[in-house]
Amino acid sequence: MSLRVVFLGTAASIPTDARALPSVVVRRKNELLMFDCGEGVQRQMVRARVGFHKRMRVFVSHMHGDHVLGLPGLLQSMSLLDRRLKLEVYGPVGIRAFVEAIRRTVQFVLTFPVEIHEISKSGIVCDEKEYYVEAVRTSHVVPSFGYALVEKPRLGRFDPKKAEALSVPEGPLWSKLQHGKSVKNAVGRLVKPRQVVGPLRPGLKIAYSGDTRPKRSLGKLARGADLLVHEATLMDELVDRARRDGHSTPSQAAEIAKKAGVKRLILTHVSARYRDVQAMLREARKVFPRTDVAEDFLTFELAPIEA
Amino acid sequence: MSLRVVFLGTAASIPTDARALPSVVVRRKNELLMFDCGEGVQRQMVRARVGFHKRMRVFVSHMHGDHVLGLPGLLQSMSLLDRRLKLEVYGPVGIRAFVEAIRRTVQFVLTFPVEIHEISKSGIVCDEKEYYVEAVRTSHVVPSFGYALVEKPRLGRFDPKKAEALSVPEGPLWSKLQHGKSVKNAVGRLVKPRQVVGPLRPGLKIAYSGDTRPKRSLGKLARGADLLVHEATLMDELVDRARRDGHSTPSQAAEIAKKAGVKRLILTHVSARYRDVQAMLREARKVFPRTDVAEDFLTFELAPIEA
């Protein structure tokens, strides 16, 4: 099991030649989980070939246009392509009025249901069988949330050879053992799960900051994550400006990553003033070496390390 | 005097790798006149380096998202860049509600006035000292307009040598002659304007179809234009589909160009199904040889032929 992470847009506020407006999409099995949805996201999806017909959830960090204005065009194009599957949209209070206003004032016929979940406080906003998504209030100039996608641990690996050696016949008893119940074997002796089943296999975890000043609660949310995607709009020399505008610097993002003990940090939401990100990387890596700066279409697979 | 024409987006409905959503911008002196405003237009403007601080008017052909969803992000980015100049927006009834809904539901502070002109019938919608813009009802699946930018003729060229030879002293008499009034020269003889002033210098004319079935009134609007930008969404073999969806084919667009006696035709709004436009070009050129198919960032200067 792995997660495919694709950065569709990595700019801050205003797009550049090289960077589209913010959006990161995570493909999990046949589902897309998108974090922020900047203008132009549908074209970036075309370019990245992620598809318009998959199960999909969109998590919006805040209601600034550069994070949400890709949604209307996405709804229109999905409808033109005759999507039928429900799309679920999560975001701060106000996102429902935005989507409804677009549906009222732009002419198109939606071919699929859009379910909107307005978020007003930190907590789990989406709880599925195999994963959940938790939101946490962040600190921007308007109400804002960061998100973590957390895969639930999978059952341990069952060892059929050991089960046979312990005289447990194949069938319902194997399933009971794998689900944590002790059983009696063919000769009436008790066999415990840990004799034939490996440890729980942990899932993957990705945290996404959205736009925010450095925020302790986000660090808590990201604890132990396989990947933290954190904004770093302005460099350290502009830390006062960053604080005023509700943003972070590379070393602030790196501090969050370090305290949270994440495995990897990727900086995004890069101001148009930085054409070359080497200096930005240096600032962050001083604090947290396993840092990279995203660019549009950066794509990688995140896979769990199996014991 | 010339007009600079830049195709910012040339796709139909859904963007592709190569084509952004529809928008053509005409630069006239220090003003931008934009025809349609598809999602992503602000990024295309960055790429084409047309600037966010100029005098600007936006003419929207109809209220489908692919023609209007670039406007919200444009307003937001112009505000982030602290634009002060008024932006004027023209479009079918409904465009005011759209812009107001965006301002209500997306969080940003507009730093400049936006003046919205809703159009409900054919006629001149903008009448400036040096040019006017005329709208004409077209035939799409929702209310739609085509537009023509028409430069007013400039005064004829004044020949100072001829004036001197006719003993008209430099000063207010020269101005009177140039503005069409006869004057008396130094020895009391009548001098007529045509003796010293060339013929009126005609301005340029550009017509833009928006999305439409072939429409005679659009041909009338385009009469004698230096450039007709006409949609050609689907090729001739799909003419029934084109009619049903409110679109034109290459040879239909070429017929309009031919009847209107335009100097040049550029086809745009090209369906994603056509990667190679050679066949499309052939269809159109059979009817009207001076045809090209637009691609994104196609840019040229249109200059009047001076006598």
CSV table of C-alpha atoms in Angstrom, one decimal, chain B residues 5-288:
chain,number,residue,atom,x,y,z
B,5,VAL,CA,-3.3,40.9,-30.1
B,6,VAL,CA,-2.4,38.1,-27.7
B,7,PHE,CA,-4.2,34.8,-27.4
B,8,LEU,CA,-4.1,33.9,-23.8
B,9,GLY,CA,-6.3,30.8,-24.1
B,10,THR,CA,-7.6,28.9,-27.1
B,11,ALA,CA,-9.3,25.8,-25.6
B,12,ALA,CA,-12.9,24.8,-25.8
B,13,SER,CA,-14.7,24.0,-22.5
B,14,ILE,CA,-11.9,22.0,-20.9
B,15,PRO,CA,-8.2,23.0,-20.9
B,16,THR,CA,-5.5,20.8,-22.3
B,17,ASP,CA,-1.8,20.5,-21.9
B,18,ALA,CA,-1.3,23.0,-24.7
B,19,ARG,CA,-4.4,25.2,-24.5
B,20,ALA,CA,-5.7,27.3,-21.6
B,21,LEU,CA,-9.4,28.4,-21.4
B,22,PRO,CA,-10.6,31.1,-23.7
B,23,SER,CA,-9.3,34.7,-23.6
B,24,VAL,CA,-7.9,37.1,-26.2
B,25,VAL,CA,-6.5,40.4,-25.1
B,26,VAL,CA,-5.9,43.4,-27.4
B,27,ARG,CA,-3.5,46.1,-26.2
B,28,ARG,CA,-4.4,49.5,-27.6
B,29,LYS,CA,-2.0,52.2,-26.5
B,30,ASN,CA,-1.8,51.7,-22.8
B,31,GLU,CA,-5.1,50.0,-22.4
B,32,LEU,CA,-6.1,46.3,-22.5
B,33,LEU,CA,-9.3,45.1,-24.0
B,34,MET,CA,-9.9,41.5,-23.1
B,35,PHE,CA,-12.5,39.2,-24.8
B,36,ASP,CA,-13.5,36.4,-22.5
B,37,CYS,CA,-11.8,35.5,-19.3
B,38,GLY,CA,-11.4,31.8,-18.8
B,39,GLU,CA,-10.0,30.2,-15.7
B,40,GLY,CA,-6.3,30.7,-15.4
B,41,VAL,CA,-6.2,33.9,-17.3
B,42,GLN,CA,-4.2,35.7,-14.6
B,43,ARG,CA,-1.4,33.1,-15.0
B,44,GLN,CA,-1.5,33.5,-18.8
B,45,MET,CA,-1.2,37.2,-18.3
B,46,VAL,CA,1.9,36.7,-16.1
B,47,ARG,CA,3.4,34.5,-18.8
B,48,ALA,CA,2.5,36.9,-21.6
B,49,ARG,CA,3.8,39.8,-19.6
B,50,VAL,CA,0.8,42.0,-20.3
B,51,GLY,CA,0.6,43.6,-16.9
B,52,PHE,CA,-2.0,44.1,-14.2
B,53,HIS,CA,-2.0,47.8,-13.8
B,54,LYS,CA,-3.2,49.1,-17.1
B,55,ARG,CA,-6.5,50.6,-18.0
B,56,MET,CA,-8.6,47.5,-18.8
B,57,ARG,CA,-12.0,46.4,-20.0
B,58,VAL,CA,-13.2,42.8,-20.0
B,59,PHE,CA,-15.9,41.7,-22.5
B,60,VAL,CA,-17.5,38.4,-21.6
B,61,SER,CA,-19.4,36.5,-24.3
B,62,HIS,CA,-21.6,34.4,-22.1
B,63,MET,CA,-21.9,33.0,-18.6
B,64,HIS,CA,-20.4,29.5,-19.0
B,65,GLY,CA,-17.6,28.9,-16.5
B,66,ASP,CA,-14.9,28.4,-19.1
B,67,HIS,CA,-15.4,32.0,-20.3
B,68,VAL,CA,-15.8,33.8,-17.0
B,69,LEU,CA,-14.1,31.9,-14.2
B,70,GLY,CA,-10.8,33.7,-14.7
B,71,LEU,CA,-12.4,37.0,-13.5
B,72,PRO,CA,-12.4,36.3,-9.7
B,73,GLY,CA,-8.8,35.4,-9.5
B,74,LEU,CA,-7.9,38.4,-11.7
B,75,LEU,CA,-9.7,40.7,-9.2
B,76,GLN,CA,-8.0,39.1,-6.3
B,77,SER,CA,-4.5,39.3,-7.8
B,78,MET,CA,-4.9,42.8,-9.0
B,79,SER,CA,-5.9,43.7,-5.4
B,80,LEU,CA,-2.9,41.9,-4.0
B,81,LEU,CA,-0.8,44.0,-6.4
B,82,ASP,CA,-2.7,47.1,-5.1
B,83,ARG,CA,-4.3,48.1,-8.4
B,84,ARG,CA,-6.0,51.5,-8.2
B,85,LEU,CA,-7.4,52.0,-11.7
B,86,LYS,CA,-11.0,51.1,-12.4
B,87,LEU,CA,-11.7,47.8,-14.2
B,88,GLU,CA,-14.7,47.8,-16.5
B,89,VAL,CA,-16.5,44.5,-17.1
B,90,TYR,CA,-19.1,43.9,-19.8
B,91,GLY,CA,-21.2,40.8,-20.2
B,92,PRO,CA,-24.7,39.3,-20.4
B,93,VAL,CA,-27.2,39.9,-17.6
B,94,GLY,CA,-26.1,37.7,-14.7
B,95,ILE,CA,-22.5,38.9,-14.7
B,96,ARG,CA,-23.2,41.4,-11.9
B,97,ALA,CA,-24.7,38.8,-9.7
B,98,PHE,CA,-21.6,36.6,-10.4
B,99,VAL,CA,-19.1,39.2,-9.4
B,100,GLU,CA,-21.1,40.2,-6.4
B,101,ALA,CA,-21.4,36.6,-5.2
B,102,ILE,CA,-17.7,36.2,-5.5
B,103,ARG,CA,-17.0,39.3,-3.5
B,104,ARG,CA,-19.4,38.1,-0.8
B,105,THR,CA,-18.1,34.6,-0.5
B,106,VAL,CA,-14.4,34.7,-1.2
B,107,GLN,CA,-12.2,36.6,1.2
B,108,PHE,CA,-10.4,39.5,-0.3
B,109,VAL,CA,-10.4,43.3,-0.3
B,110,LEU,CA,-10.9,44.9,-3.6
B,111,THR,CA,-8.4,47.8,-4.0
B,112,PHE,CA,-10.0,49.4,-7.1
B,113,PRO,CA,-13.5,50.0,-8.5
B,114,VAL,CA,-15.1,47.4,-10.7
B,115,GLU,CA,-17.8,48.9,-13.0
B,116,ILE,CA,-20.1,46.3,-14.4
B,117,HIS,CA,-22.1,46.8,-17.6
B,118,GLU,CA,-24.8,44.2,-18.2
B,119,ILE,CA,-25.8,43.8,-21.8
B,120,SER,CA,-29.2,42.7,-22.8
B,121,LYS,CA,-29.4,43.7,-26.5
B,122,SER,CA,-27.2,44.3,-29.5
B,123,GLY,CA,-25.6,47.8,-29.8
B,124,ILE,CA,-22.7,49.9,-28.9
B,125,VAL,CA,-21.7,49.1,-25.3
B,126,CYS,CA,-18.7,51.3,-24.9
B,127,ASP,CA,-18.1,54.6,-26.7
B,128,GLU,CA,-14.7,56.2,-26.2
B,129,LYS,CA,-13.0,59.1,-27.9
B,130,GLU,CA,-10.9,57.0,-30.2
B,131,TYR,CA,-12.8,53.7,-30.4
B,132,TYR,CA,-16.1,52.0,-29.6
B,133,VAL,CA,-17.1,48.4,-28.9
B,134,GLU,CA,-20.2,47.0,-30.4
B,135,ALA,CA,-22.0,43.9,-29.1
B,136,VAL,CA,-24.2,41.7,-31.1
B,137,ARG,CA,-26.5,38.8,-30.0
B,138,THR,CA,-25.1,35.5,-31.1
B,139,SER,CA,-26.6,32.0,-31.0
B,140,HIS,CA,-25.3,29.7,-28.3
B,141,VAL,CA,-27.2,27.6,-25.7
B,142,VAL,CA,-27.3,30.4,-23.2
B,143,PRO,CA,-27.6,34.2,-23.9
B,144,SER,CA,-24.4,35.2,-25.7
B,145,PHE,CA,-22.8,38.1,-27.5
B,146,GLY,CA,-20.0,38.7,-30.0
B,147,TYR,CA,-18.1,41.9,-29.9
B,148,ALA,CA,-16.3,44.3,-32.3
B,149,LEU,CA,-13.6,46.7,-31.3
B,150,VAL,CA,-13.8,49.6,-33.9
B,151,GLU,CA,-11.3,52.4,-33.9
B,152,LYS,CA,-12.7,55.7,-35.1
B,153,PRO,CA,-11.0,57.2,-38.1
B,154,ARG,CA,-8.3,59.6,-37.3
B,155,LEU,CA,-8.0,63.0,-38.9
B,156,GLY,CA,-6.1,63.1,-42.3
B,157,ARG,CA,-2.4,63.8,-42.3
B,158,PHE,CA,-1.7,67.6,-42.4
B,159,ASP,CA,1.0,68.7,-44.8
B,160,PRO,CA,2.8,71.7,-43.4
B,161,LYS,CA,4.8,72.3,-46.6
B,162,LYS,CA,1.6,72.6,-48.6
B,163,ALA,CA,0.2,75.0,-46.0
B,164,GLU,CA,3.3,77.2,-46.1
B,165,ALA,CA,3.2,77.1,-49.9
B,166,LEU,CA,-0.4,78.4,-49.8
B,167,SER,CA,0.7,81.1,-47.4
B,168,VAL,CA,-1.2,79.8,-44.4
B,169,PRO,CA,0.8,80.9,-41.3
B,170,GLU,CA,1.6,78.2,-38.7
B,171,GLY,CA,-0.8,78.4,-35.7
B,172,PRO,CA,-4.6,78.2,-35.1
B,173,LEU,CA,-5.3,78.3,-38.8
B,174,TRP,CA,-3.5,75.0,-39.3
B,175,SER,CA,-5.6,73.4,-36.6
B,176,LYS,CA,-8.8,74.7,-38.2
B,177,LEU,CA,-7.8,73.2,-41.5
B,178,GLN,CA,-6.9,69.9,-40.0
B,179,HIS,CA,-10.3,69.8,-38.3
B,180,GLY,CA,-12.1,70.4,-41.6
B,181,LYS,CA,-12.6,74.1,-41.7
B,182,SER,CA,-11.6,76.4,-44.6
B,183,VAL,CA,-9.5,79.4,-43.7
B,184,LYS,CA,-8.3,82.6,-45.3
B,185,ASN,CA,-4.6,82.8,-45.9
B,186,ALA,CA,-2.2,85.7,-45.4
B,187,VAL,CA,-3.3,87.4,-48.6
B,188,GLY,CA,-7.1,86.9,-48.0
B,189,ARG,CA,-7.6,83.9,-50.3
B,190,LEU,CA,-9.7,80.9,-49.2
B,191,VAL,CA,-7.8,77.7,-48.5
B,192,LYS,CA,-9.8,74.5,-48.3
B,193,PRO,CA,-8.9,71.5,-46.0
B,194,ARG,CA,-8.5,69.1,-48.8
B,195,GLN,CA,-5.7,71.3,-50.2
B,196,VAL,CA,-3.5,70.6,-47.2
B,197,VAL,CA,-5.0,67.6,-45.4
B,198,GLY,CA,-5.0,64.0,-46.5
B,199,PRO,CA,-8.0,61.7,-46.3
B,200,LEU,CA,-9.3,60.5,-43.0
B,201,ARG,CA,-7.2,57.7,-41.8
B,202,PRO,CA,-9.4,54.6,-41.0
B,203,GLY,CA,-8.9,52.8,-37.7
B,204,LEU,CA,-8.6,49.1,-37.2
B,205,LYS,CA,-11.4,46.8,-36.5
B,206,ILE,CA,-11.4,43.4,-34.7
B,207,ALA,CA,-14.4,41.2,-34.3
B,208,TYR,CA,-14.7,38.4,-31.8
B,209,SER,CA,-17.4,35.7,-32.0
B,210,GLY,CA,-17.5,34.1,-28.6
B,211,ASP,CA,-19.3,30.8,-28.6
B,212,THR,CA,-21.9,30.7,-31.3
B,213,ARG,CA,-23.5,28.9,-34.2
B,214,PRO,CA,-22.8,30.6,-37.5
B,215,LYS,CA,-24.7,33.8,-37.2
B,216,ARG,CA,-25.4,36.4,-40.0
B,217,SER,CA,-25.5,39.3,-37.6
B,218,LEU,CA,-22.0,38.5,-36.5
B,219,GLY,CA,-20.9,38.6,-40.1
B,220,LYS,CA,-22.5,42.1,-40.4
B,221,LEU,CA,-20.7,43.2,-37.2
B,222,ALA,CA,-17.4,41.9,-38.7
B,223,ARG,CA,-17.9,43.6,-42.0
B,224,GLY,CA,-14.5,44.7,-43.4
B,225,ALA,CA,-12.7,43.9,-40.2
B,226,ASP,CA,-8.9,43.7,-40.1
B,227,LEU,CA,-9.3,40.6,-38.0
B,228,LEU,CA,-12.1,38.2,-37.2
B,229,VAL,CA,-11.5,35.8,-34.3
B,230,HIS,CA,-14.1,33.2,-34.6
B,231,GLU,CA,-14.7,30.0,-32.7
B,232,ALA,CA,-14.4,26.6,-34.5
B,233,THR,CA,-15.1,24.1,-31.8
B,234,LEU,CA,-15.8,21.1,-33.9
B,235,MET,CA,-14.8,20.1,-37.4
B,236,ASP,CA,-17.2,19.9,-40.3
B,237,GLU,CA,-18.0,16.1,-39.9
B,238,LEU,CA,-19.5,17.0,-36.5
B,239,VAL,CA,-21.6,19.8,-37.8
B,240,ASP,CA,-24.8,18.4,-36.3
B,241,ARG,CA,-23.2,18.1,-32.9
B,242,ALA,CA,-21.9,21.6,-33.3
B,243,ARG,CA,-25.3,23.0,-34.1
B,244,ARG,CA,-26.8,21.2,-31.1
B,245,ASP,CA,-24.2,22.5,-28.7
B,246,GLY,CA,-24.3,26.0,-30.1
B,247,HIS,CA,-20.9,26.0,-31.9
B,248,SER,CA,-19.4,26.5,-35.4
B,249,THR,CA,-17.2,24.4,-37.6
B,250,PRO,CA,-14.1,25.7,-39.5
B,251,SER,CA,-15.8,26.1,-42.8
B,252,GLN,CA,-18.8,27.8,-41.2
B,253,ALA,CA,-16.5,30.3,-39.6
B,254,ALA,CA,-14.7,30.7,-42.9
B,255,GLU,CA,-18.0,31.4,-44.7
B,256,ILE,CA,-18.8,34.2,-42.2
B,257,ALA,CA,-15.3,35.6,-42.8
B,258,LYS,CA,-15.7,35.5,-46.5
B,259,LYS,CA,-19.1,37.1,-46.6
B,260,ALA,CA,-17.9,39.8,-44.1
B,261,GLY,CA,-14.9,40.5,-46.4
B,262,VAL,CA,-12.5,40.5,-43.4
B,263,LYS,CA,-8.8,40.7,-44.0
B,264,ARG,CA,-7.9,37.8,-41.8
B,265,LEU,CA,-9.6,35.0,-39.9
B,266,ILE,CA,-8.2,33.3,-36.8
B,267,LEU,CA,-10.0,30.2,-35.5
B,268,THR,CA,-10.0,29.5,-31.8
B,269,HIS,CA,-12.0,27.6,-29.1
B,270,VAL,CA,-10.6,24.3,-30.4
B,271,SER,CA,-12.0,21.1,-28.9
B,272,ALA,CA,-9.5,19.0,-27.0
B,273,ARG,CA,-10.1,16.2,-29.4
B,274,TYR,CA,-8.0,18.0,-32.1
B,275,ARG,CA,-4.3,17.7,-31.3
B,276,ASP,CA,-3.3,18.5,-34.8
B,277,VAL,CA,-5.1,21.4,-36.4
B,278,GLN,CA,-3.9,20.9,-40.0
B,279,ALA,CA,-7.2,19.2,-41.1
B,280,MET,CA,-9.1,22.1,-39.4
B,281,LEU,CA,-7.0,24.6,-41.3
B,282,ARG,CA,-7.7,22.8,-44.6
B,283,GLU,CA,-11.4,22.9,-44.1
B,284,ALA,CA,-11.4,26.6,-43.4
B,285,ARG,CA,-8.9,27.6,-46.1
B,286,LYS,CA,-11.0,25.9,-48.8
B,287,VAL,CA,-13.5,28.6,-48.1
B,288,PHE,CA,-11.3,31.5,-46.9
